PDB file of C-alpha atoms in Angstrom:
ATOM      1  CA  MET A  21    -176.605 -77.432 -63.696  1.00 88.00           C
ATOM      2  CA  TYR A  22    -180.294 -77.108 -61.657  1.00 96.00           C
ATOM      3  CA  GLN A  23    -180.524 -75.211 -58.412  1.00 97.00           C
ATOM      4  CA  ALA A  24    -182.989 -74.863 -55.549  1.00 97.00           C
ATOM      5  CA  VAL A  25    -182.627 -72.617 -52.103  1.00 97.00           C
ATOM      6  CA  THR A  26    -185.142 -73.811 -49.205  1.00 97.00           C
ATOM      7  CA  ARG A  27    -184.493 -72.131 -45.616  1.00 97.00           C
ATOM      8  CA  GLY A  28    -181.086 -70.884 -46.876  1.00 97.00           C
ATOM      9  CA  ILE A  29    -180.059 -74.630 -48.168  1.00 98.00           C
ATOM     10  CA  SER A  30    -178.677 -74.940 -51.530  1.00 98.00           C
ATOM     11  CA  VAL A  31    -179.159 -77.544 -53.578  1.00 98.00           C
ATOM     12  CA  THR A  32    -177.645 -78.082 -56.795  1.00 98.00           C
ATOM     13  CA  VAL A  33    -177.640 -81.040 -59.453  1.00 98.00           C
ATOM     14  CA  THR A  34    -175.949 -81.817 -62.599  1.00 97.00           C
ATOM     15  CA  PRO A  35    -176.712 -84.446 -64.367  1.00 97.00           C
ATOM     16  CA  ARG A  36    -174.979 -86.578 -67.372  1.00 96.00           C
ATOM     17  CA  TYR A  37    -175.896 -89.725 -69.438  1.00 96.00           C
ATOM     18  CA  MET A  38    -173.408 -92.493 -68.573  1.00 97.00           C
ATOM     19  CA  PRO A  39    -173.186 -94.491 -72.431  1.00 95.00           C
ATOM     20  CA  GLU A  40    -170.764 -97.057 -70.689  1.00 96.00           C
ATOM     21  CA  GLU A  41    -173.435 -98.011 -68.243  1.00 96.00           C
ATOM     22  CA  SER A  42    -176.603 -98.027 -70.582  1.00 96.00           C
ATOM     23  CA  SER A  43    -177.814-100.657 -73.261  1.00 95.00           C
ATOM     24  CA  PRO A  44    -180.175 -98.827 -75.542  1.00 93.00           C
ATOM     25  CA  GLU A  45    -180.826-101.971 -77.005  1.00 94.00           C
ATOM     26  CA  GLN A  46    -182.488-103.369 -73.401  1.00 96.00           C
ATOM     27  CA  SER A  47    -184.233-100.106 -73.159  1.00 95.00           C
ATOM     28  CA  ARG A  48    -181.931 -99.308 -70.405  1.00 96.00           C
ATOM     29  CA  TYR A  49    -180.486 -95.929 -70.310  1.00 96.00           C
ATOM     30  CA  PHE A  50    -178.434 -95.081 -67.101  1.00 97.00           C
ATOM     31  CA  PHE A  51    -177.555 -91.585 -65.771  1.00 97.00           C
ATOM     32  CA  ALA A  52    -175.239 -90.316 -63.125  1.00 97.00           C
ATOM     33  CA  TYR A  53    -176.210 -86.784 -61.130  1.00 97.00           C
ATOM     34  CA  THR A  54    -173.809 -84.819 -58.660  1.00 98.00           C
ATOM     35  CA  VAL A  55    -175.560 -82.779 -56.088  1.00 98.00           C
ATOM     36  CA  GLU A  56    -173.779 -80.181 -53.943  1.00 98.00           C
ATOM     37  CA  ILE A  57    -175.859 -79.038 -50.535  1.00 98.00           C
ATOM     38  CA  ILE A  58    -174.592 -75.979 -49.343  1.00 98.00           C
ATOM     39  CA  ASN A  59    -175.813 -74.541 -45.753  1.00 98.00           C
ATOM     40  CA  ALA A  60    -176.132 -70.921 -46.135  1.00 97.00           C
ATOM     41  CA  SER A  61    -178.566 -70.445 -43.377  1.00 96.00           C
ATOM     42  CA  LEU A  62    -177.126 -69.555 -39.576  1.00 96.00           C
ATOM     43  CA  GLU A  63    -178.412 -73.032 -38.164  1.00 96.00           C
ATOM     44  CA  ARG A  64    -176.503 -76.448 -38.039  1.00 98.00           C
ATOM     45  CA  VAL A  65    -178.691 -79.037 -40.110  1.00 98.00           C
ATOM     46  CA  GLN A  66    -178.545 -82.544 -40.890  1.00 98.00           C
ATOM     47  CA  LEU A  67    -180.098 -84.415 -43.850  1.00 98.00           C
ATOM     48  CA  ARG A  68    -182.216 -87.587 -42.411  1.00 98.00           C
ATOM     49  CA  ALA A  69    -184.103 -88.852 -45.546  1.00 98.00           C
ATOM     50  CA  ARG A  70    -184.673 -88.186 -49.025  1.00 98.00           C
ATOM     51  CA  HIS A  71    -187.586 -88.449 -51.228  1.00 98.00           C
ATOM     52  CA  TRP A  72    -186.925 -88.816 -55.114  1.00 97.00           C
ATOM     53  CA  GLN A  73    -190.022 -88.728 -57.978  1.00 98.00           C
ATOM     54  CA  ILE A  74    -188.344 -90.204 -60.949  1.00 97.00           C
ATOM     55  CA  THR A  75    -190.485 -89.986 -64.038  1.00 97.00           C
ATOM     56  CA  ASP A  76    -189.800 -91.149 -67.399  1.00 95.00           C
ATOM     57  CA  GLU A  77    -190.800 -89.964 -70.659  1.00 94.00           C
ATOM     58  CA  HIS A  78    -193.859 -92.074 -70.709  1.00 95.00           C
ATOM     59  CA  GLY A  79    -194.915 -90.523 -67.696  1.00 95.00           C
ATOM     60  CA  GLN A  80    -194.541 -93.694 -65.626  1.00 96.00           C
ATOM     61  CA  VAL A  81    -193.434 -92.332 -61.915  1.00 96.00           C
ATOM     62  CA  GLN A  82    -191.140 -94.730 -59.746  1.00 96.00           C
ATOM     63  CA  GLU A  83    -190.948 -92.902 -55.658  1.00 97.00           C
ATOM     64  CA  VAL A  84    -187.704 -93.613 -53.916  1.00 96.00           C
ATOM     65  CA  ARG A  85    -187.261 -92.848 -50.233  1.00 96.00           C
ATOM     66  CA  GLY A  86    -184.742 -94.063 -47.921  1.00 96.00           C
ATOM     67  CA  ALA A  87    -182.473 -92.526 -44.716  1.00 97.00           C
ATOM     68  CA  GLY A  88    -179.828 -90.004 -46.081  1.00 95.00           C
ATOM     69  CA  VAL A  89    -177.830 -90.160 -48.985  1.00 96.00           C
ATOM     70  CA  VAL A  90    -175.013 -92.545 -50.159  1.00 93.00           C
ATOM     71  CA  GLY A  91    -175.089 -94.169 -46.936  1.00 93.00           C
ATOM     72  CA  GLU A  92    -174.534 -90.750 -44.949  1.00 96.00           C
ATOM     73  CA  GLU A  93    -176.618 -88.368 -43.237  1.00 97.00           C
ATOM     74  CA  PRO A  94    -174.283 -85.516 -43.339  1.00 98.00           C
ATOM     75  CA  VAL A  95    -174.185 -82.599 -40.670  1.00 98.00           C
ATOM     76  CA  LEU A  96    -173.841 -79.206 -42.275  1.00 98.00           C
ATOM     77  CA  GLY A  97    -172.829 -76.369 -40.082  1.00 98.00           C
ATOM     78  CA  PRO A  98    -173.618 -72.646 -41.281  1.00 98.00           C
ATOM     79  CA  GLY A  99    -171.241 -71.944 -44.300  1.00 97.00           C
ATOM     80  CA  GLU A 100    -170.601 -76.151 -45.148  1.00 98.00           C
ATOM     81  CA  SER A 101    -171.402 -78.264 -47.903  1.00 98.00           C
ATOM     82  CA  PHE A 102    -171.813 -81.560 -48.894  1.00 98.00           C
ATOM     83  CA  SER A 103    -171.279 -83.332 -52.396  1.00 98.00           C
ATOM     84  CA  TYR A 104    -172.597 -86.784 -53.810  1.00 97.00           C
ATOM     85  CA  THR A 105    -173.114 -88.652 -56.978  1.00 97.00           C
ATOM     86  CA  SER A 106    -175.269 -91.069 -57.492  1.00 96.00           C
ATOM     87  CA  GLY A 107    -177.078 -92.689 -60.310  1.00 96.00           C
ATOM     88  CA  CYS A 108    -180.537 -93.607 -61.980  1.00 95.00           C
ATOM     89  CA  PRO A 109    -181.433 -96.294 -64.707  1.00 96.00           C
ATOM     90  CA  LEU A 110    -184.600 -95.312 -66.961  1.00 96.00           C
ATOM     91  CA  PRO A 111    -186.334 -97.818 -69.122  1.00 96.00           C
ATOM     92  CA  THR A 112    -186.296 -94.550 -71.829  1.00 95.00           C
ATOM     93  CA  PRO A 113    -183.774 -92.200 -73.490  1.00 95.00           C
ATOM     94  CA  SER A 114    -184.908 -89.124 -71.153  1.00 94.00           C
ATOM     95  CA  GLY A 115    -187.062 -88.103 -68.044  1.00 96.00           C
ATOM     96  CA  THR A 116    -186.922 -86.269 -65.332  1.00 96.00           C
ATOM     97  CA  MET A 117    -186.084 -86.480 -61.284  1.00 97.00           C
ATOM     98  CA  GLN A 118    -187.395 -84.176 -58.267  1.00 97.00           C
ATOM     99  CA  GLY A 119    -187.802 -84.471 -54.835  1.00 98.00           C
ATOM    100  CA  THR A 120    -186.827 -83.536 -51.248  1.00 98.00           C
ATOM    101  CA  TYR A 121    -184.227 -84.003 -48.358  1.00 98.00           C
ATOM    102  CA  LEU A 122    -185.784 -84.044 -44.892  1.00 98.00           C
ATOM    103  CA  MET A 123    -183.541 -82.030 -42.852  1.00 98.00           C
ATOM    104  CA  GLU A 124    -183.583 -81.725 -39.238  1.00 98.00           C
ATOM    105  CA  THR A 125    -182.331 -78.716 -36.616  1.00 97.00           C
ATOM    106  CA  THR A 126    -180.503 -79.585 -33.534  1.00 96.00           C
ATOM    107  CA  THR A 127    -183.690 -78.468 -31.950  1.00 96.00           C
ATOM    108  CA  GLY A 128    -185.319 -81.590 -33.454  1.00 97.00           C
ATOM    109  CA  GLU A 129    -187.422 -79.438 -35.848  1.00 97.00           C
ATOM    110  CA  THR A 130    -187.634 -81.049 -39.449  1.00 98.00           C
ATOM    111  CA  PHE A 131    -188.559 -79.638 -42.628  1.00 98.00           C
ATOM    112  CA  ASP A 132    -188.158 -79.980 -46.654  1.00 98.00           C
ATOM    113  CA  VAL A 133    -185.425 -78.710 -48.721  1.00 98.00           C
ATOM    114  CA  GLU A 134    -186.550 -78.922 -52.186  1.00 98.00           C
ATOM    115  CA  ILE A 135    -184.146 -80.805 -55.238  1.00 98.00           C
ATOM    116  CA  PRO A 136    -184.712 -78.966 -57.840  1.00 97.00           C
ATOM    117  CA  ALA A 137    -186.569 -80.648 -60.818  1.00 97.00           C
ATOM    118  CA  PHE A 138    -183.925 -81.649 -63.467  1.00 96.00           C
ATOM    119  CA  SER A 139    -183.551 -83.456 -67.014  1.00 95.00           C
ATOM    120  CA  LEU A 140    -182.137 -86.895 -67.774  1.00 95.00           C
ATOM    121  CA  ASP A 141    -181.534 -87.035 -71.858  1.00 94.00           C
ATOM    122  CA  ILE A 142    -179.157 -89.035 -73.865  1.00 93.00           C
ATOM    123  CA  PRO A 143    -177.252 -85.942 -76.144  1.00 88.00           C
ATOM    124  CA  ARG A 144    -179.049 -85.916 -79.082  1.00 75.00           C
ATOM    125  CA  THR A 145    -177.339 -85.717 -82.629  1.00 48.00           C
ATOM    126  CA  LYS A 146    -177.621 -82.111 -83.837  1.00 50.00           C
ATOM    127  CA  ARG A 147    -179.155 -81.527 -87.081  1.00 47.00           C
ATOM    128  CA  VAL A 148    -177.410 -79.694 -89.688  1.00 52.00           C
ATOM    129  CA  LEU A 149    -179.200 -77.386 -92.180  1.00 56.00           C
ATOM    130  CA  HIS A 150    -177.975 -77.119 -95.647  1.00 50.00           C
TER     131      HIS A 150
END
C-alpha cells in the first residue's frame, strides 16, 4: 500500500500484477491498482480530473489526463470515501505510476491532491541460498 495526504484528502493505492491479462512474450505486462480516496477534511469536494505519469523500467514516460476516474466525478463530503480499481499495461516487467487528482470545493476553488508514487512489479522468483 502507498499513501499520500493533501489538505485532509487521503489517497491510498494498492497495485497488483495480473498474469492472466499479461503476455510477457509480447512485452505486455498488465497491472491493476485499487485506489481509496478518503475525505478527512471539513469541506465537500468533487474529483474533477486526473493526471497520471506512468514510467516503465527504461524511463519512458506516458502521461494520461482526463475527466474524473472510471467514468465518474465523485463528490465526497467530510468523512466520506470512494474506491475504484483500474489498470495499466506496461511494455516492461516493472515501472512506476504517480499523479494528481484535481479537486473542486463547493465554492469553486480547485486544488491538486497527490497520488503517491507506487511500484508496478511482477513477482520475482525468490533465491534460495544453500
